[in-house]
Amino acid sequence: MPPRHHPPEALLAALSAGRGRSDRLTHSEHLPARQARYAPWPDGIRPEIVTAAQALGAELPWAHQAEAMRLAKLGQTMVIATGTASGKSLGYLAPVLSDLLDGTEAPNGRGATALYLAPTKALAADQRRRAAELVPDRVRAALYDGDTPFEEREWVRQYASYVLTNPDMLHRGILPAHPRWASFLKALKYVVIDECHSYRGVFGSHVAQVLRRLRRLCARYGSAPTFLLASATTADPAATAQRLTGLSAVAVTEDASPRGPLVFALWEPPLTENTGEHGAPVRRTATAEAGYLLTELVEKGTRTVVFVRSRRAAELVALQAQDQLGSPLSTRVAAYRGGYLAEERRSIERDLHSGKLLGLASTSALELGVDVSGLDAVLMAGYPGTRASLWQQAGRAGREAQGALAVLIARDDPLDTYLVHHPEALFATPVEATVLDPDNPHVLAPHLCAAAAELPLTESDLALFGPSTAQLLPVLERRGLLRQRSDGSWYWTRRERAADAVDLRGGGGNPVQIVEGSTGRLLGTVDAAAAHTTVHTGAVHLHQGRTYLVQDLDLETSVAVVERAEPPYSTSARDITSISVLATDSSVAWGEARLSFGSVEVTNQVVGYLRKRISTGEIMGESKLDLPPRTLRTRAVWWSVTEDQLLDAQIPFDQLPGAAHAAEHASIGLLPLFATCDRWDIGGVSVPLHPDTQLPTVFVYDGHSGGAGFAERGFQRAEQWLTATRDAIAACECRLGCPSCVQSPKCGNGNNPLDKAAAVRLLDALLAGAPSRAPDQAPGQAPGQARSRASGSESPGGESLGGENRSAAFDE
């Protein structure tokens, strides 16, 4: 059966009408088609490049591509931030390859070089193929990553003019060995940073410092490369590019590529008969719902991709659809995820393009730049974390004239529930700004050491690395890591490589090695900071679609021993947390309440774990653990209310622990709507009477040493964030609280106590004093609208869920 195209409206009507599903469709948005706008090829683009592009179907560039090419040729740091399938690659490749072609006419054949950075090896390989389609062989493009054989690496250093790599290899392999790369760096004309919106949080902060080290070495060799960035649509991409590179940037954001009409649906799975913690209702999982919808779309001959959050989910969705379809249609559904061989991935992509495959369940491996245009439908099993990623995934569907269907299927989670009932948060709100903090001292300090090992640091370097540099250098000297010479320069003092002390993607500390006990095979590693919660003894660990049980976690040797197993349950750690305020940077009065931002110290101890049945989410049992406490110095946003406010909100003290705990959980679930973070990047603590504030206080903190910028973003957007939190709790249809509103999948206290109704009243009291709110304005209401308090039916379930220890902290 060849793929068949059905109008997206008809597809959605068929999906929602079948099997009594009409109540699952909460909203549909119809986005009109967009006509293409073209522009002439800019001056300076070589005729060979133009001819090759025209042979590939690009007779003229779209207007945004032409503008990106023009800025690049002028030597302007530029970020092109347009939609999926808008041809961003051609926008930077045409000027880069043109200058590299010019460089082949130099006596050594390498008068100009360029460096391409991608967040994944697969994307770098895809970009090498695209470059080869546009430029003659005399421009030598080569991959340089962990998979490059050692015998090829010397050839790349000496002869390649276009090197495609990743930030990790730049940090560990190129910069520390810069004398061997001298001829390449001396001729470096361009640095391309693809998918730059993925460089966020601590990882993005590390990459920002790697780029500053690169700029410093380039200056040493006499070059000043132009930085060209490509991004999904984000808020203020020029500011993001500037923070990432340290250079003033110009953004190209007006998308001139054609687009067919898109129908975008929001979908909420039904409640099941199963119950979770404390008898809370549980919805059908987004993964299971996606499997049902994929089955129906494949039966209609509709070419469809399902985006899921994990490798295991990709396999499960594909298996579910294959089982329901039966032969012969089952052979036309597959999974696509990291861990497959490159040949397997390319084969799947070809089969999807040709129509041999109709259904594909994929992780975000297909989200970043890999070309799979031509799909008719995209299903997203859960909100992917940011609006930028949402539009990246939705944009994978749609042919220029025919249009496409995109469906966001809500997980049983406060953020997903809020979004499917508040479509304006997706369709009437700009995408997020990418959050990173290069000045985080926990990030900056090891990069100063790495930079000093590459070349001694001097006074002229202080401005390049940021305002915290001058304060950190004496600290590093006291630790015996750097030494200042009589000429004022700072040297690395150790024999080991400084770069090896920096883990770009980790949170510090020696990573824990995951070893298969029966074979001694190293399966992978996990960050030290995450080891207590993810690879504790008894934990279920997933690796490349296979399930393992952790037999033992040895903290002294940093080894977790695992064995293959197929348990019918997943595990989630339980912990206790305390928090103390170290310094308050900013504090704002919200009427009687107060909102603050600053530095905190979090002490956390994992004390046990739950086993949850995979098929239903029900609790099968709990086991105790004996692990040492860990401390984290980080950044937090917190708010406190007074006793008078609690009285006005009718929250007696026995309801306060449950109210604050529920508000904390929901606010953590909603912060990713305002900062480019995941729920697992942040944590929280609620305390009925905190010793530092002497008031009931709720904290939300960054889960990384020194902070990642997420809590600061929450402080800046606090009114919108906490209003959305209040509305999400009030709108949920459960009575006493559930995973869709106030229960958390990673609560250290077993989601107890929680008081949903009191949490709404508590947030009402807090938001009533927000600086921009009129005296008679209800939370969630725009200024000037009539006041409409939440009714009893909107805030059901006034029972107290208790909390006997009045000074106890409750945490996620």
PDB file of C-alpha atoms in Angstrom, residues 60 64 79 108 249-250 272 293 350 530 614 692 699 733 759 779 785:
ATOM      1  CA  LEU A  60      17.280  31.073  -5.957  1.00  0.00           C
ATOM      2  CA  HIS A  64      16.405  34.730   4.845  1.00  0.00           C
ATOM      3  CA  VAL A  79      22.505  33.653  14.027  1.00  0.00           C
ATOM      4  CA  ASN A 108      49.427  25.206   0.179  1.00  0.00           C
ATOM      5  CA  ALA A 249      25.523  39.222  16.961  1.00  0.00           C
ATOM      6  CA  VAL A 250      22.848  39.980  14.381  1.00  0.00           C
ATOM      7  CA  THR A 272      -7.894   4.740  33.717  1.00  0.00           C
ATOM      8  CA  LEU A 293      -3.069   6.713  17.233  1.00  0.00           C
ATOM      9  CA  ARG A 350      15.609   6.024   3.136  1.00  0.00           C
ATOM     10  CA  ALA A 530      22.953  11.782  39.590  1.00  0.00           C
ATOM     11  CA  ILE A 614       5.344  -0.247  34.309  1.00  0.00           C
ATOM     12  CA  ASP A 692      16.459  31.708  57.598  1.00  0.00           C
ATOM     13  CA  PHE A 699      12.301  27.235  47.248  1.00  0.00           C
ATOM     14  CA  GLU A 733     -10.324  17.573  37.249  1.00  0.00           C
ATOM     15  CA  ALA A 759      -2.339  25.205  47.450  1.00  0.00           C
ATOM     16  CA  PRO A 779      -4.756  35.473  39.526  1.00  0.00           C
ATOM     17  CA  GLN A 785     -10.741  42.166  33.372  1.00  0.00           C
TER      18      GLN A 785
END
